[in-house]
Each structure stands twice: as C-alpha cells, then as structure tokens.
JSON list of C-alpha atoms in Angstrom, two decimals:
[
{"chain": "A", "resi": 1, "resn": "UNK", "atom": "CA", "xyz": [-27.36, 1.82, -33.73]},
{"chain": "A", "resi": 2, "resn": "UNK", "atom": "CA", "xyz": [-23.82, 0.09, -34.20]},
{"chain": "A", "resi": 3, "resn": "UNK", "atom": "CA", "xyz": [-22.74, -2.39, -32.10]},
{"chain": "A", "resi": 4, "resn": "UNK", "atom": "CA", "xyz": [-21.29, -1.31, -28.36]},
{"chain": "A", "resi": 5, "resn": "UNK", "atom": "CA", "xyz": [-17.39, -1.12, -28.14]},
{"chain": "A", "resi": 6, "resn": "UNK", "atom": "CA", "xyz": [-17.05, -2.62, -24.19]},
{"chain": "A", "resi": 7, "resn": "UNK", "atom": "CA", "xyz": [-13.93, -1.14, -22.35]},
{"chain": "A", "resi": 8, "resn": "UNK", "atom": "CA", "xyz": [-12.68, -3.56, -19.56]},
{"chain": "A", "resi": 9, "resn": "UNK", "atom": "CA", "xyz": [-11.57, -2.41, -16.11]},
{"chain": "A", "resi": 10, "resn": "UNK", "atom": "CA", "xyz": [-8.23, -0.42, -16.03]},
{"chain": "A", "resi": 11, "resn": "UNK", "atom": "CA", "xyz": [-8.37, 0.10, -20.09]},
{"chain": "A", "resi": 12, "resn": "UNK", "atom": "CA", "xyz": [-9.49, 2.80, -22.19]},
{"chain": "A", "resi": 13, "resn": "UNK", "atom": "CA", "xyz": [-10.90, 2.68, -25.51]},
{"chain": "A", "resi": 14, "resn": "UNK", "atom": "CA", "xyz": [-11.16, 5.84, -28.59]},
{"chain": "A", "resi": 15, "resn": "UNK", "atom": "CA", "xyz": [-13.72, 5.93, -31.45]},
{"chain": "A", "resi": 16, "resn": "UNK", "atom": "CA", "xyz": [-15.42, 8.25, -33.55]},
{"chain": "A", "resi": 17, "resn": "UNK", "atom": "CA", "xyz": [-19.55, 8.43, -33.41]},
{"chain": "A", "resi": 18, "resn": "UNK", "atom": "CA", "xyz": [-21.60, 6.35, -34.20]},
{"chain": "A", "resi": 19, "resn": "UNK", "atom": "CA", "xyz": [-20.09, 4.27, -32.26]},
{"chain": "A", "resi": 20, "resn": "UNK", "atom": "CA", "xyz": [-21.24, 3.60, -28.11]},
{"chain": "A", "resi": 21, "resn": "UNK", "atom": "CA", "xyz": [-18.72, 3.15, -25.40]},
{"chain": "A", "resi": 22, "resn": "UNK", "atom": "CA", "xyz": [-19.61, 1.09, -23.02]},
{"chain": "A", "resi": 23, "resn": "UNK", "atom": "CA", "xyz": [-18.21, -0.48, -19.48]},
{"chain": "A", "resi": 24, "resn": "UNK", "atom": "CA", "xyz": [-19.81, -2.11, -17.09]},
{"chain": "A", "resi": 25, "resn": "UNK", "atom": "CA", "xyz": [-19.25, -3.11, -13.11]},
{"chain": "A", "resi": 26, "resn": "UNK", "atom": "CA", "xyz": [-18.05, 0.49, -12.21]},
{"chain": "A", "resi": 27, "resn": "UNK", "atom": "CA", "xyz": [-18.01, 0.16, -8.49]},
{"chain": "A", "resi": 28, "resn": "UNK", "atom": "CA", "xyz": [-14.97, 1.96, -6.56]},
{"chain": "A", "resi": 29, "resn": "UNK", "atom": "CA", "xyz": [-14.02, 2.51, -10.01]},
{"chain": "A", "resi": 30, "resn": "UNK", "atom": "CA", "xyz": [-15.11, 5.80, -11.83]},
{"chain": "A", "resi": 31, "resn": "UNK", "atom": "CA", "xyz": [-15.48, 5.62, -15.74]},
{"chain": "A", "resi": 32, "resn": "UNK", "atom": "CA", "xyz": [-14.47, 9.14, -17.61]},
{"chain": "A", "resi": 33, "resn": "UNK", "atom": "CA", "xyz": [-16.36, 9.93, -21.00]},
{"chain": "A", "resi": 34, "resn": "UNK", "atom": "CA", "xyz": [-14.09, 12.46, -23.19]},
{"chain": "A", "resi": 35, "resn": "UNK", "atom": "CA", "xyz": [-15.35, 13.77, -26.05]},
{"chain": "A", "resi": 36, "resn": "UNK", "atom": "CA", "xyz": [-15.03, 16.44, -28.40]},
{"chain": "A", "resi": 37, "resn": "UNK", "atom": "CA", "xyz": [-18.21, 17.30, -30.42]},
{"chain": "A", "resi": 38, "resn": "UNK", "atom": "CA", "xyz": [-16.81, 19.07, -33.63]},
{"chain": "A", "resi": 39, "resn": "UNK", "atom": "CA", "xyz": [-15.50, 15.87, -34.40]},
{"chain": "A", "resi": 40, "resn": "UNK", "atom": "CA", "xyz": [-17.34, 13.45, -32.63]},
{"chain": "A", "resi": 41, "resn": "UNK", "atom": "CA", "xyz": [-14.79, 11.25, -31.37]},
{"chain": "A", "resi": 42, "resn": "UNK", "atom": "CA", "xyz": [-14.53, 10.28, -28.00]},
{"chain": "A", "resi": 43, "resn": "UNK", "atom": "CA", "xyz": [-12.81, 7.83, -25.30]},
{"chain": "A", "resi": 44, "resn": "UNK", "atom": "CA", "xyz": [-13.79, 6.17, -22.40]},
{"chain": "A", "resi": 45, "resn": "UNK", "atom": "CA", "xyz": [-11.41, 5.10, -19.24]},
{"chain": "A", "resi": 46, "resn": "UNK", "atom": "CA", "xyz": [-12.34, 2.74, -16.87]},
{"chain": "A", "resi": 47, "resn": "UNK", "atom": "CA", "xyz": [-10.26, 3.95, -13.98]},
{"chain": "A", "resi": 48, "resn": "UNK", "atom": "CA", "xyz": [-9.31, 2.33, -11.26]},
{"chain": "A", "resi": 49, "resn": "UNK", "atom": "CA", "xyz": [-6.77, 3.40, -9.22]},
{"chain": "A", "resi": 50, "resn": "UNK", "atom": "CA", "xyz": [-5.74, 7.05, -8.25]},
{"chain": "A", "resi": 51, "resn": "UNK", "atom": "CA", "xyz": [-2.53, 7.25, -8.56]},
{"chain": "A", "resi": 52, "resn": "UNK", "atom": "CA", "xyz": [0.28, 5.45, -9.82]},
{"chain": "A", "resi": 53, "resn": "UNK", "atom": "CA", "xyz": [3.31, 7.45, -7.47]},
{"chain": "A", "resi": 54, "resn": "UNK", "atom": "CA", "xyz": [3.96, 4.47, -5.62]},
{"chain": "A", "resi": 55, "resn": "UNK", "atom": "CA", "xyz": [4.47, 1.75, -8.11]},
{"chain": "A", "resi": 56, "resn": "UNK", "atom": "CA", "xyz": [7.42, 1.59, -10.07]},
{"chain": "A", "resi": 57, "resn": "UNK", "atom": "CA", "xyz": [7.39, 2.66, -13.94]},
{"chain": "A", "resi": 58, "resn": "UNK", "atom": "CA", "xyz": [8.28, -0.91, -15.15]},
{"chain": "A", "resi": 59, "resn": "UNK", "atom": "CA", "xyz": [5.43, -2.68, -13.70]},
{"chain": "A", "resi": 60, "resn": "UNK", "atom": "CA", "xyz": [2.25, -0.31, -14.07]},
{"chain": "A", "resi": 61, "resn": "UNK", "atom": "CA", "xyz": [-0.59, -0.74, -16.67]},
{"chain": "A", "resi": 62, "resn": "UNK", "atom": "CA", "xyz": [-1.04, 3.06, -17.25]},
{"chain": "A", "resi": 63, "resn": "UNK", "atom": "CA", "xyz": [-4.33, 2.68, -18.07]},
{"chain": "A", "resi": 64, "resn": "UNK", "atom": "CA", "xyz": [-5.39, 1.44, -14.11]},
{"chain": "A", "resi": 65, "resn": "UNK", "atom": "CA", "xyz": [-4.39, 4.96, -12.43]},
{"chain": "A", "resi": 66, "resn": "UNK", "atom": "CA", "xyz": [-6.43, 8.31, -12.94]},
{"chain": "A", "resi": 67, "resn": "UNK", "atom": "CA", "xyz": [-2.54, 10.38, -13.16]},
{"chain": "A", "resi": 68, "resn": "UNK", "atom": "CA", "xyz": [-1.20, 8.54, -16.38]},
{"chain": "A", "resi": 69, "resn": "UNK", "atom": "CA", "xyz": [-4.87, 6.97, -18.11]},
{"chain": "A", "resi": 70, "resn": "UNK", "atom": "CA", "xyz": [-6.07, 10.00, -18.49]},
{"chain": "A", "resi": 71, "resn": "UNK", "atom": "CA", "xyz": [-3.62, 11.81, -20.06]},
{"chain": "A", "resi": 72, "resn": "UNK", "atom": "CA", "xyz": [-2.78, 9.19, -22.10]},
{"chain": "A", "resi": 73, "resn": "UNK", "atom": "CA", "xyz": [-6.23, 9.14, -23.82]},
{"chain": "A", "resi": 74, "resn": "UNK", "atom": "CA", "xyz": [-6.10, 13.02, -24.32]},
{"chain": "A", "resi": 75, "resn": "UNK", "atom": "CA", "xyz": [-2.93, 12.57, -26.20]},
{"chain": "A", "resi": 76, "resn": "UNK", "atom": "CA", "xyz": [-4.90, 9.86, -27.74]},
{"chain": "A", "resi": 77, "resn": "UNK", "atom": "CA", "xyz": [-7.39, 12.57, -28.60]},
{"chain": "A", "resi": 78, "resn": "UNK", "atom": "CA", "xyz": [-5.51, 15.06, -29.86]},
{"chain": "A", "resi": 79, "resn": "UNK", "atom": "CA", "xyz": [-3.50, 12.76, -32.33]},
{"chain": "A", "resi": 80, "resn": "UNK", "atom": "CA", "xyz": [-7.00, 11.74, -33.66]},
{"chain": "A", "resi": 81, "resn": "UNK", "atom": "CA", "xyz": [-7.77, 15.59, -34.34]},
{"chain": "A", "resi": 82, "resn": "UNK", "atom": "CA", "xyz": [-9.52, 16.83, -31.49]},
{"chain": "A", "resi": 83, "resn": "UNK", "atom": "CA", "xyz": [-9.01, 20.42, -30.28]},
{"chain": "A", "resi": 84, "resn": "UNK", "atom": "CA", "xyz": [-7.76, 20.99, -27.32]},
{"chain": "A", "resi": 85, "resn": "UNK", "atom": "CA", "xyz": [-10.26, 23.48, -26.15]},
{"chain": "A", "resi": 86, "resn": "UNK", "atom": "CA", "xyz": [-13.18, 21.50, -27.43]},
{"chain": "A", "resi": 87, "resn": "UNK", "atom": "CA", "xyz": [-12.66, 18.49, -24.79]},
{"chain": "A", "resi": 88, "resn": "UNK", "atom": "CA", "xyz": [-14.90, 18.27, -22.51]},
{"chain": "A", "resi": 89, "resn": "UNK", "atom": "CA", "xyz": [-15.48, 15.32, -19.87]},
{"chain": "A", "resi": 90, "resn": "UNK", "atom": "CA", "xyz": [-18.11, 13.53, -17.97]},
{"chain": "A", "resi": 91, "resn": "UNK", "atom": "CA", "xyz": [-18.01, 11.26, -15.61]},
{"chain": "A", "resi": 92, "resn": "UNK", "atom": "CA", "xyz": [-19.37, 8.28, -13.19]},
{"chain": "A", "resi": 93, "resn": "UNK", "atom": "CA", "xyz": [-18.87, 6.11, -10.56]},
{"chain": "A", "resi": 94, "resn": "UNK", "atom": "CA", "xyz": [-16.70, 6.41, -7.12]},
{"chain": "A", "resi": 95, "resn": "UNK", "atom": "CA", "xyz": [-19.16, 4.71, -5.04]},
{"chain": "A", "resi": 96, "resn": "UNK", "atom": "CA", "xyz": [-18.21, 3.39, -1.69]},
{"chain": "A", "resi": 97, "resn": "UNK", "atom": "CA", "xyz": [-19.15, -0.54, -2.23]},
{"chain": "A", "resi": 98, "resn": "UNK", "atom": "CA", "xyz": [-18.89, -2.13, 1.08]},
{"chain": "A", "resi": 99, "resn": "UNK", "atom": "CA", "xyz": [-19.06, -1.36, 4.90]},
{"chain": "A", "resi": 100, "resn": "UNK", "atom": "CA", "xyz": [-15.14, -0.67, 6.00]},
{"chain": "A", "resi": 101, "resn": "UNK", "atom": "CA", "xyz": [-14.05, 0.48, 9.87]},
{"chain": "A", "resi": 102, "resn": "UNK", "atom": "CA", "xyz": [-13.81, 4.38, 9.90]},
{"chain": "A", "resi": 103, "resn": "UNK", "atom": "CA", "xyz": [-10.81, 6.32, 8.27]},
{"chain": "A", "resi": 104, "resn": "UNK", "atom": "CA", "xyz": [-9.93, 2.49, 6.29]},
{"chain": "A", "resi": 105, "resn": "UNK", "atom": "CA", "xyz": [-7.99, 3.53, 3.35]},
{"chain": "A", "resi": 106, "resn": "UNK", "atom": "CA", "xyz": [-9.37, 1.12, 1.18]},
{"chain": "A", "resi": 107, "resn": "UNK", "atom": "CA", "xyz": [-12.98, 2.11, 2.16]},
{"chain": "A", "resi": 108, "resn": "UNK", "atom": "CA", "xyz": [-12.50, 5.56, 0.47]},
{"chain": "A", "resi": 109, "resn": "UNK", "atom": "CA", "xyz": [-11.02, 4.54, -2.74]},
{"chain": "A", "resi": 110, "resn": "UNK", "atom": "CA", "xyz": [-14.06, 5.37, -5.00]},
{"chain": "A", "resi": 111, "resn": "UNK", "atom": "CA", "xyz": [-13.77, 8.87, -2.80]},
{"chain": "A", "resi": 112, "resn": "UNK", "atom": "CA", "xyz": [-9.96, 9.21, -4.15]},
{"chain": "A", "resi": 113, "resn": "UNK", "atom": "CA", "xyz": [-10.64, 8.17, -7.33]},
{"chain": "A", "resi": 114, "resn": "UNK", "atom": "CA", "xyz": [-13.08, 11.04, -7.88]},
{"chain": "A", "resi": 115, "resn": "UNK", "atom": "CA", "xyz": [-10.89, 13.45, -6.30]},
{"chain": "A", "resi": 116, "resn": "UNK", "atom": "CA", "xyz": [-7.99, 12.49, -8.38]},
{"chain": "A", "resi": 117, "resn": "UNK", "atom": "CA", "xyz": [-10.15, 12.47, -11.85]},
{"chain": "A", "resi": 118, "resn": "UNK", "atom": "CA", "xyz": [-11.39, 16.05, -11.14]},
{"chain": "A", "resi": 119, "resn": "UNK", "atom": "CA", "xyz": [-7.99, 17.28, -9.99]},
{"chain": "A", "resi": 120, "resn": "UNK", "atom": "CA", "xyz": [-6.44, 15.59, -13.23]},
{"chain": "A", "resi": 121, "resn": "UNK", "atom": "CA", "xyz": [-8.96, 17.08, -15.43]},
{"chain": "A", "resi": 122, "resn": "UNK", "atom": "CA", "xyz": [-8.89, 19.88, -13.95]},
{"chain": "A", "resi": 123, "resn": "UNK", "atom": "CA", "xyz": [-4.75, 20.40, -14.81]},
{"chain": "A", "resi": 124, "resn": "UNK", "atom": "CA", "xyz": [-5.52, 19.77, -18.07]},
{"chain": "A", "resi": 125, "resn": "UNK", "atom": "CA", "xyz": [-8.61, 22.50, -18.34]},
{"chain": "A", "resi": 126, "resn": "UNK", "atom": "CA", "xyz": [-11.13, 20.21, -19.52]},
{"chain": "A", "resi": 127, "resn": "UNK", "atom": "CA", "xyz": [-14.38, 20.88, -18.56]},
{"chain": "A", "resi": 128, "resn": "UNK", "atom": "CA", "xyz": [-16.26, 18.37, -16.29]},
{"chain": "A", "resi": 129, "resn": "UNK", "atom": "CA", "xyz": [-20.27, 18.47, -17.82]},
{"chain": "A", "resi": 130, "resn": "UNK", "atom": "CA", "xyz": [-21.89, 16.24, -15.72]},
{"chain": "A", "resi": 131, "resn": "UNK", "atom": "CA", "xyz": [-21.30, 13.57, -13.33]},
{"chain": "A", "resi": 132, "resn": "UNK", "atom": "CA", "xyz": [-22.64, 10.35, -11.78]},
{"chain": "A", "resi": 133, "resn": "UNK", "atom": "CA", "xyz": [-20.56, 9.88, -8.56]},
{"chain": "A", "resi": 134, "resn": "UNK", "atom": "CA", "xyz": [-20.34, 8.62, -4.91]},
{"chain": "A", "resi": 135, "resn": "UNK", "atom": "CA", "xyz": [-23.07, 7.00, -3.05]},
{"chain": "A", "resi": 136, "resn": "UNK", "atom": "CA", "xyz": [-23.13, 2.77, -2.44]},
{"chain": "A", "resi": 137, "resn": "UNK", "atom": "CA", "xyz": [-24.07, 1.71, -5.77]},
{"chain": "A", "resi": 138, "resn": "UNK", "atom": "CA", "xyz": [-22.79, 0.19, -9.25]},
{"chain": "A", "resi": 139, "resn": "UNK", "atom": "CA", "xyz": [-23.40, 1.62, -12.51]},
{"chain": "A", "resi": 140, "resn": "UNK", "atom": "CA", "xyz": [-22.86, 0.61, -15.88]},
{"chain": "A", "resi": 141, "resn": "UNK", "atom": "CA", "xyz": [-21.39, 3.34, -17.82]},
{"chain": "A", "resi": 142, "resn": "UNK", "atom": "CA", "xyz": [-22.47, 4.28, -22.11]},
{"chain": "A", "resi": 143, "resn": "UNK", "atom": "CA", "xyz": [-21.10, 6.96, -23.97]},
{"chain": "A", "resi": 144, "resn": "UNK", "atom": "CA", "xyz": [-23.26, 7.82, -27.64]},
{"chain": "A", "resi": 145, "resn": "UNK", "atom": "CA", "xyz": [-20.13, 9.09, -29.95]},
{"chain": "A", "resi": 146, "resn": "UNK", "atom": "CA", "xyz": [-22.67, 10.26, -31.97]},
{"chain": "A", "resi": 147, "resn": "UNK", "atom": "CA", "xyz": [-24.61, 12.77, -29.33]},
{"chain": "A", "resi": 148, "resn": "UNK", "atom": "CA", "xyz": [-22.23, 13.39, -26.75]},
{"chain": "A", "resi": 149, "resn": "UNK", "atom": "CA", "xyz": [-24.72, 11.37, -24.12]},
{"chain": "A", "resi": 150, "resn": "UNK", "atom": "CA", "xyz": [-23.60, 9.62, -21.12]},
{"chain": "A", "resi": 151, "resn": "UNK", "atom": "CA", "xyz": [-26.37, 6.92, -19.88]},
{"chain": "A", "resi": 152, "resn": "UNK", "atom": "CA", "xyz": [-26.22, 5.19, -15.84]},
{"chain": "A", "resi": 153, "resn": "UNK", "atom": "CA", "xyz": [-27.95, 2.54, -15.75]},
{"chain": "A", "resi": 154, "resn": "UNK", "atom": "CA", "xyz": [-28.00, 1.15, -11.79]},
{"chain": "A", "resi": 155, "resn": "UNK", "atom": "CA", "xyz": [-29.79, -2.06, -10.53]},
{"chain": "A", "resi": 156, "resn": "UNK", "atom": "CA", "xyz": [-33.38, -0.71, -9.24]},
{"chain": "A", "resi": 157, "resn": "UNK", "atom": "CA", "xyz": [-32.92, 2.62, -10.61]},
{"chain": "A", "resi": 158, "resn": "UNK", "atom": "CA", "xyz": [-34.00, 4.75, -13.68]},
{"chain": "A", "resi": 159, "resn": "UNK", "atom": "CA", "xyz": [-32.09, 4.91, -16.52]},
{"chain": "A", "resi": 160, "resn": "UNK", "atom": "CA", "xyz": [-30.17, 8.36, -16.34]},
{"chain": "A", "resi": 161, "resn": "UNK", "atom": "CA", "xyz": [-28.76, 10.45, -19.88]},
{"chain": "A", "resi": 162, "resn": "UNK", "atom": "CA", "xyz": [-26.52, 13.63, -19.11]}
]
C-alpha cells in the first residue's frame, strides 16, 4: 500500500490509484470522495463551508465552500481524463458537534454543508454512492484510488468501507 496523501481542512487534493486520500477531523465539515473508476483517479475535498455568496471574490480560498471546491476539483477531473459520466461521488461527515440554542445558525452548519454538497452534486449529475453523514460525531475520512472504497473510521466505532 503507498503512502496516504492527507488533505487539510478547506483543500482538496487529485491522484490516480494506488494512491489513498486521506483527511482527518471531519466534524461540521463533510469530506467528498470523487472518483472515476475507468481511470482510477480520484479527489478528495475537505469542505467546510456552504457557500461562498457572501464573501467577496478577492478574499475566498475556493477550496473552503461546497459552491466553488467542488467544481473546481471536477474541472480538476476532467483535465486529468475523467469522463464526465463516469464520476461518481461519496461522501461523509456533517455532524452536528456541539449543543447550540434552537434554530442557532451555526449549530446547523454540518446540516448545510450536506445540503449544499448534494444540491451541488446534484447540478452537476454526479451520482452520490454512499454516504456517511449527520449525527454528533467525527470521522476520519480514506479514499482507496485503487478500489473506489471510502473507509469512516469514528472514535468507539467500527471501521466502515462503502
């Protein structure tokens, strides 16, 4: 097995298997596995942010926000040679970390961060395969290049492969 490529939080990282992705401490934070299996590469975003509407362009890292990391690794993708119809996603984290008041905006950021993933993926018809999200837990996030395999591995909990 080659050595773990580790993707910090709000970056994103593309290889080509038999390489593993790996990030760790995904909280709030939900960490989405591309791949495309004909060709085996992949990418792995460690989002962490929704949206980036109410920043301004000059300051943003696009790689924080769900809207512009996203895309931005698809592009990635597709300049690498993957098909466009053979992307597929899978994802984890979203998790609700700490006890907030009721209707807190900041309490439901793992919640928004999911929703905006899906909705993102879902504009740019990639499939989602399996996911890992929600709940009041952190996970640490690998992605096998060379099978396609997503593994959560939680404190107190079973490893988990999708």
């Amino acid at each position: 097995m080659s050595q773990s490529i580790v993707i910090g939080i709000s970056d994103y990282k593309l290889a080509k298997g038999p390489e593993v992705l790996v990030t760790y401490a995904l909280g709030s934070c939900v960490g989405v596995c591309l791949y495309d299996k004909v060709s085996k590469v992949g990418g792995l975003s460690h989002i962490m942010l929704p949206d980036s509407t109410n920043f301004s362009n000059r300051e943003i890292n696009r790689k924080k926000f769900a809207d512009t990391a996203i895309i931005d690794l698809v592009d990635e993708m597709k300049r690498a040679g993957c098909g466009n119809n053979r992307i597929v996603a899978k994802i984890a984290g979203g998790a609700q970390m700490f006890e907030v008041q009721p209707g807190s905006k900041l309490g439901a950021i793992g919640e928004r961060n999911i929703i905006c993933v899906k909705q993102v993926l879902n504009q740019l018809r990639i499939p989602i395969l399996a996911e890992d999200t929600g709940l009041n837990f952190g996970r640490t996030q690998y992605f096998d290049l060379a099978t396609g395999i997503m593994k959560i591995q939680s404190l107190n909990r079973r490893i988990e492969e999708f």
